[in-house]
Coordinates of C-alpha atoms and ligand atoms in Angstrom, one line a residue:
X1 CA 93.4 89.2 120.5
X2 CA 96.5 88.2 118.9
X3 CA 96.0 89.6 115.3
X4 CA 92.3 91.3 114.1
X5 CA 91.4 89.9 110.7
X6 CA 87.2 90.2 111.0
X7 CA 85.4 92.9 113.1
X8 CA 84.2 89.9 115.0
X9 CA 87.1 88.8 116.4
X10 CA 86.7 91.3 118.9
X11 CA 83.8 91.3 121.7
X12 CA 82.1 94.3 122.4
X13 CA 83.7 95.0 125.5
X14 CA 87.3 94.5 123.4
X15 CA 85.4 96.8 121.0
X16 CA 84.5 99.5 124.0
X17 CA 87.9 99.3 125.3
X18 CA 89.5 100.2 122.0
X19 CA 87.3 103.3 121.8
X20 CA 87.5 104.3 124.8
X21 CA 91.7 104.4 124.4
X22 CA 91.7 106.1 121.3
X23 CA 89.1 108.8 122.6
X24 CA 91.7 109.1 125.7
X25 CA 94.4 109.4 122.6
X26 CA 92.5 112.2 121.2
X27 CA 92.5 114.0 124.3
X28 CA 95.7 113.1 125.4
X29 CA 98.3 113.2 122.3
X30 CA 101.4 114.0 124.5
X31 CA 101.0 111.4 126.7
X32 CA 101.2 108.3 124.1
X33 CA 104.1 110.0 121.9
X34 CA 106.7 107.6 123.0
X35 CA 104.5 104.7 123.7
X36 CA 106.0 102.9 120.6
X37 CA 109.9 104.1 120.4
X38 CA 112.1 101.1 119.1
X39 CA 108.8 99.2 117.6
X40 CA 108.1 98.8 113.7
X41 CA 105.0 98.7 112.2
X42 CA 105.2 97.0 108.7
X43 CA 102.6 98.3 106.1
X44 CA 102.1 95.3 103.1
X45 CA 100.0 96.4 100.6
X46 CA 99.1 94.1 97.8
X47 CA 96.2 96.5 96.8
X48 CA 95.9 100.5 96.7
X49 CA 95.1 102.5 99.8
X50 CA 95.7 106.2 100.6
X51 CA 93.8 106.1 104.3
X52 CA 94.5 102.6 105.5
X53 CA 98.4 102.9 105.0
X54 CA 98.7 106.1 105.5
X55 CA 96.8 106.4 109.0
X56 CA 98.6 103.5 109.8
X57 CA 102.0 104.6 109.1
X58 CA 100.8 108.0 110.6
X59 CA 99.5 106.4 114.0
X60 CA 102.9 104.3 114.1
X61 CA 104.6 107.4 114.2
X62 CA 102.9 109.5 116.5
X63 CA 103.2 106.3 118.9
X64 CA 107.1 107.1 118.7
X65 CA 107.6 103.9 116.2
X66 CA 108.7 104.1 112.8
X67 CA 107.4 102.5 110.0
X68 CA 108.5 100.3 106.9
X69 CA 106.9 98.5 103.8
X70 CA 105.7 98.5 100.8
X71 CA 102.5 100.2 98.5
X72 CA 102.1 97.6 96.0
X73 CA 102.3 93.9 95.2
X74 CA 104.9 95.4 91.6
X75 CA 107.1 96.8 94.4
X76 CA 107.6 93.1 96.6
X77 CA 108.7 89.9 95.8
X78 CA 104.9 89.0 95.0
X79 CA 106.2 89.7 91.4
X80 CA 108.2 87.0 91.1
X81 CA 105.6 84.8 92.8
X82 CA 106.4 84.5 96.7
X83 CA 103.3 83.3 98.6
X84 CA 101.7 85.8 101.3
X85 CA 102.9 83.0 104.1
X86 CA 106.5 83.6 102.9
X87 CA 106.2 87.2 102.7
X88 CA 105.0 87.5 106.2
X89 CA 107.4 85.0 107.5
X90 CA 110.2 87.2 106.7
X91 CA 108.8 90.3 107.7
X92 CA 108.1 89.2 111.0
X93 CA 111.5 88.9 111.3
X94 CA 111.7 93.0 110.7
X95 CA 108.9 94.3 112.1
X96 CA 106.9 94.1 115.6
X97 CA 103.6 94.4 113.9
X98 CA 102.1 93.9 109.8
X99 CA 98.9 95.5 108.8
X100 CA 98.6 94.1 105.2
X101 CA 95.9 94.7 102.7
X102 CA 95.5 92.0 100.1
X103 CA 92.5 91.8 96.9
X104 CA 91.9 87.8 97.8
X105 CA 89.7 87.0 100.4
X106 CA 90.8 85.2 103.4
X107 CA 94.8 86.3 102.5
X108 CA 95.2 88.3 105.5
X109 CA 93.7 85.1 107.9
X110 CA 96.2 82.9 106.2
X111 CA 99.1 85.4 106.9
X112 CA 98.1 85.1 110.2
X113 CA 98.5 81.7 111.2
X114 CA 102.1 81.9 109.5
X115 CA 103.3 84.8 110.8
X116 CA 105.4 85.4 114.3
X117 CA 104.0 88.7 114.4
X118 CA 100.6 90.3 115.5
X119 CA 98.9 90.6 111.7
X120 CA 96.1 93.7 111.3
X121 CA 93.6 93.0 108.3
X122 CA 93.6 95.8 106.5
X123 CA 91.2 95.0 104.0
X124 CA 91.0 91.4 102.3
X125 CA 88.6 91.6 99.0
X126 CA 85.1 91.8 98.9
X127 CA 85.1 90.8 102.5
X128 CA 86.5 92.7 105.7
X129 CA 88.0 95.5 106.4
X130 CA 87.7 95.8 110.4
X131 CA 90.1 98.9 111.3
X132 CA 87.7 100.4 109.0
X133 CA 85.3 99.3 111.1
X134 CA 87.0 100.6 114.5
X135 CA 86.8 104.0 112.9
X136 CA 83.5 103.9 112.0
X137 CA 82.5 102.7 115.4
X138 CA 84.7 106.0 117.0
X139 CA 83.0 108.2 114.4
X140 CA 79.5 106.7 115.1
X141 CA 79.8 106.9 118.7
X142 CA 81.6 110.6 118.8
X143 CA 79.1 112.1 116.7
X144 CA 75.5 110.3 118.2
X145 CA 77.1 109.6 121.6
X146 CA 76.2 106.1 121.3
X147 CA 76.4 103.0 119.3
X148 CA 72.8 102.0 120.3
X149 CA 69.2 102.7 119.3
X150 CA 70.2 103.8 116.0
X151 CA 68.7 103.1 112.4
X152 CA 71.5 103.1 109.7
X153 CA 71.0 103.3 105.9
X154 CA 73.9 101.8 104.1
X155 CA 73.5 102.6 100.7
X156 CA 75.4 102.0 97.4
X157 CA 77.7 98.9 96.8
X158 CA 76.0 96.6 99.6
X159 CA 77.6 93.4 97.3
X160 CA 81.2 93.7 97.5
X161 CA 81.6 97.0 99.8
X162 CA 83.9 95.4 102.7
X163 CA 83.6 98.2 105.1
X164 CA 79.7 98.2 105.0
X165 CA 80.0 94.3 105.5
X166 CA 82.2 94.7 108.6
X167 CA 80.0 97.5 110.2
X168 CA 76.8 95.4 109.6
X169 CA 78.7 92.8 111.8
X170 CA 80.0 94.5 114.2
X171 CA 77.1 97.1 114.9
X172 CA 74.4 93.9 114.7
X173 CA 75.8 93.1 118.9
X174 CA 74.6 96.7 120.1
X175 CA 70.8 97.0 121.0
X176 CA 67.8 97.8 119.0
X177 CA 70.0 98.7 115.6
X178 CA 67.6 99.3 112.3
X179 CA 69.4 98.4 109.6
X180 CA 68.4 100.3 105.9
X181 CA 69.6 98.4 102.9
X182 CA 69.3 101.1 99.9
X183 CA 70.8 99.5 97.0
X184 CA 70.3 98.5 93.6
X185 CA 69.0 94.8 92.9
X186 CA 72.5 93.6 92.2
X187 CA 74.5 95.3 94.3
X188 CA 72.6 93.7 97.3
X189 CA 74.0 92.4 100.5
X190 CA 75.7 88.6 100.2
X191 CA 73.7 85.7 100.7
X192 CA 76.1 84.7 103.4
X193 CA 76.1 87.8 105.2
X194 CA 72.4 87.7 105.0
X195 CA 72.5 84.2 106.8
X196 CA 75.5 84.9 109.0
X197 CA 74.0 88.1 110.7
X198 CA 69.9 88.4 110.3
X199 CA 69.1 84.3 109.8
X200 CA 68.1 83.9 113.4
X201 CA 65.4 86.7 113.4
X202 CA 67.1 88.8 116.3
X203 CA 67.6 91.3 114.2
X204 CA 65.7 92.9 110.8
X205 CA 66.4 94.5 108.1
X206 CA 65.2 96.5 105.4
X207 CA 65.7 96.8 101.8
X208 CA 64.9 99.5 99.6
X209 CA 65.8 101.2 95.7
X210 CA 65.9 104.7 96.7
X211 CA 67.2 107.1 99.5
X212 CA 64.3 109.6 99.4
X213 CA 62.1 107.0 100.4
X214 CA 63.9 106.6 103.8
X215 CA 66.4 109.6 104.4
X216 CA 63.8 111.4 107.3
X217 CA 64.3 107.8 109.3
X218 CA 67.9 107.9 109.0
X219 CA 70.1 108.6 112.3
X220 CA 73.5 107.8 110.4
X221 CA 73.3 107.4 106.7
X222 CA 76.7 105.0 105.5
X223 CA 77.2 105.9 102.0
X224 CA 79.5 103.5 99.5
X225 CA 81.7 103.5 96.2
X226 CA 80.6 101.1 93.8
X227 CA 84.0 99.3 93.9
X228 CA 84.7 99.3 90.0
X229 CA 87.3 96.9 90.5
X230 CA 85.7 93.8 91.3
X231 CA 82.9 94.3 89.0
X232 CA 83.2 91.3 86.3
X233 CA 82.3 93.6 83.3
X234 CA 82.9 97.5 82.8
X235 CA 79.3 97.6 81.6
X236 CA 77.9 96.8 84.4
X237 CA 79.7 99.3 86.7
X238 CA 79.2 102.0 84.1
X239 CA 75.5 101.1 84.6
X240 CA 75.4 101.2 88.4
X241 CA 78.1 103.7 89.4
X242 CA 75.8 106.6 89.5
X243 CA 72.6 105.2 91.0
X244 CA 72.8 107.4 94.1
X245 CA 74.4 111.0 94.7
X246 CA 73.8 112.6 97.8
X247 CA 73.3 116.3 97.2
X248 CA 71.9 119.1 99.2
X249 CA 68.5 118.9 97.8
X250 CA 67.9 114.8 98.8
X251 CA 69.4 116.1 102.4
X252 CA 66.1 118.6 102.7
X253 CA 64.2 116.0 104.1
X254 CA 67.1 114.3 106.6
X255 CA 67.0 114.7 110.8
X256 CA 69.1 117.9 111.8
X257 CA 71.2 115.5 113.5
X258 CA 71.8 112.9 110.7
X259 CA 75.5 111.8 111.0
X260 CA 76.9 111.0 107.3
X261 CA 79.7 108.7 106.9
X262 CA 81.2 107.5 103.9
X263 CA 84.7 105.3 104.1
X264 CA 86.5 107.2 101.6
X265 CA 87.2 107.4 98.8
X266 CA 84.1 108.4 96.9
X267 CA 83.6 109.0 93.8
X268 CA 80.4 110.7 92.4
X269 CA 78.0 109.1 95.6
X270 CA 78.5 112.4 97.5
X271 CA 77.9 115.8 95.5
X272 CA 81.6 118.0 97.2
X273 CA 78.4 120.6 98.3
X274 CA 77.3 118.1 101.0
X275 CA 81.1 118.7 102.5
X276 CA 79.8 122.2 104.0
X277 CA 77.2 120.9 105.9
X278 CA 78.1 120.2 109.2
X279 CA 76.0 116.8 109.0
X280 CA 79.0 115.4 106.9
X281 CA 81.3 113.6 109.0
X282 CA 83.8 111.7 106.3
X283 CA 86.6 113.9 106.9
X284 CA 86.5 113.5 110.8
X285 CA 85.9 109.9 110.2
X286 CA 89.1 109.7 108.1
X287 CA 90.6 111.6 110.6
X288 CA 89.0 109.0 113.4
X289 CA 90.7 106.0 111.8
X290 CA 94.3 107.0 112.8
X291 CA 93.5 106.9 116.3
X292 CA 91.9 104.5 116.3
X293 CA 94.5 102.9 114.5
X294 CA 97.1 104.1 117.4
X295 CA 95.0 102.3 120.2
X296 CA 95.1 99.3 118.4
X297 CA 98.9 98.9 117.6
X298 CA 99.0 99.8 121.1
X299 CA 96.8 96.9 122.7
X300 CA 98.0 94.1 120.2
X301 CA 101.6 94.6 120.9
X302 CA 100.7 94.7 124.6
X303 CA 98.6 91.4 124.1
X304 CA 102.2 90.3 122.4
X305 CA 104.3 91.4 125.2
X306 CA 106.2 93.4 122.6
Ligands
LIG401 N1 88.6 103.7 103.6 C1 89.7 103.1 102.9 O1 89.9 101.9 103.1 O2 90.4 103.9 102.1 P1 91.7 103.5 101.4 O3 91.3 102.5 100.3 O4 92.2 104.8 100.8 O5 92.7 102.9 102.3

């Protein structure tokens, strides 16, 4: 595991091991704050964030390391046209480690085979996001005490979400996982997710319009954004942006022990009165992502011999 740039890049044990460290983190702050001193984390992101960076940049720190960067591709030399391979290039030369978030697909993978330094995906597209992933698995597995035996509705923008493509990924390794598609007709999983993760029958999937038909099934319910911004027309997102809101009402019918995850941010998809119940695990899954974040700056620069 030289650089992570798609959830599968790591096997499940990897996977175990990296939870495992960042629950020992959470239990255990005092003992990792100087784990890091003298090492730089470098945050490049082409494309906005508030959780990614800033978990990042937060878990750096609470290592003992110190952080530098920048928020957007206006504020680099992108905007006068250097190429991500040049970019990372240099930085390697100032930093121990890069998490970089880019809008292209496949950027991140491409930084990675020029860069000197360990390279962290922090979101490419319409396609990965596996640190996003990491949390999720934490959250999942704090909350239900297991990554197994589970059936999980993802619902909203199953097309170009990249954290519910990563979490299908990863989570279709564990045993006897249910997967609930709830989704519009457009907004549907991709083809080649479709072919990549269900085409050899192992494991099914269903796929259905509406929440209420489903939500009593549900032991973790993965709510989405409908990303706006890689929608091809405003009409169409203006037409699908509100197909689902969680509220109170559609939770009457949910287990007692539903776990609720949403990435972050959302928009209108969860109603703020769901925040109250204790079902609603968002914030402790934002929350998740920078240890998670700390355990894994922790084992790539170890894998580096940094
Ligand atoms: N979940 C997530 O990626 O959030 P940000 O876009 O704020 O980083």
């Amino acid at each position: 595991m030289k650089h992570l740039i798609d959830p599968m890049d790591l096997t499940v044990e990897e996977i175990d091991e990296l939870l495992d460290l960042a629950d020992d983190i959470i239990e255990n702050r005092e003992k990792y704050s100087k784990k890091c001193e003298g090492k730089k984390l470098a945050t490049l992101f082409f494309e906005p964030s508030t959780r990614t960076r800033l978990s990042f940049e937060a878990a750096m720190m609470e290592l003992g390391g110190n952080v530098l960067g920048f928020s957007s591709s206006d504020s680099s030399s992108a905007a006068k046209g250097e190429s991500v391979a040049d970019t990372v290039k240099v930085v390697s030369c100032y930093a121990d480690i890069i998490a970089m978030r880019h809008p292209k697909e496949g950027a991140p993978c491409l930084a990675s085979m020029k860069a000197d330094a360990p390279i962290i995906n922090a979101g490419d597209g319409g396609h990965n996001h596996p640190t996003q992933t990491l949390t999720d698995l934490l959250t999942i597995r704090r909350e239900k005490g297991r990554l197994d035996n589970l059936t999980i509705g993802c619902c909203g923008d199953l097309k170009f979400g990249r954290t519910v493509h990563s979490l299908i990924k990863a989570m279709s390794r564990y045993a006897n996982i249910h997967f609930i598609m709830i989704s519009p007709q457009e907004l549907e999983i991709p083809d080649y997710l479709v072919e990549e993760v269900f085409s050899d029958g192992k494991l099914q999937y269903e796929q259905v319009r509406t929440i209420d038909e489903v939500i009593d099934r549900l032991d973790v319910l993965y709510m989405t954004r409908v990303q706006r911004e890689r929608f091809f027309n405003e009409a169409d997102y203006i037409r699908l942006k509100d197909t689902y809101i969680l509220d109170t009402k559609k939770l009457k019918k949910a287990k007692a022990d539903l776990s609720i995850l949403h990435p972050l941010p959302r928009v209108n998809e969860i109603s703020v009165e769901v925040d109250d119940d204790p079902r609603a695990c968002y914030f402790r899954q934002a929350l998740n992502g920078k240890y998670v974040r700390m355990a894994l700056i922790l084992k790539l620069l170890e894998e580096a011999g940094k």
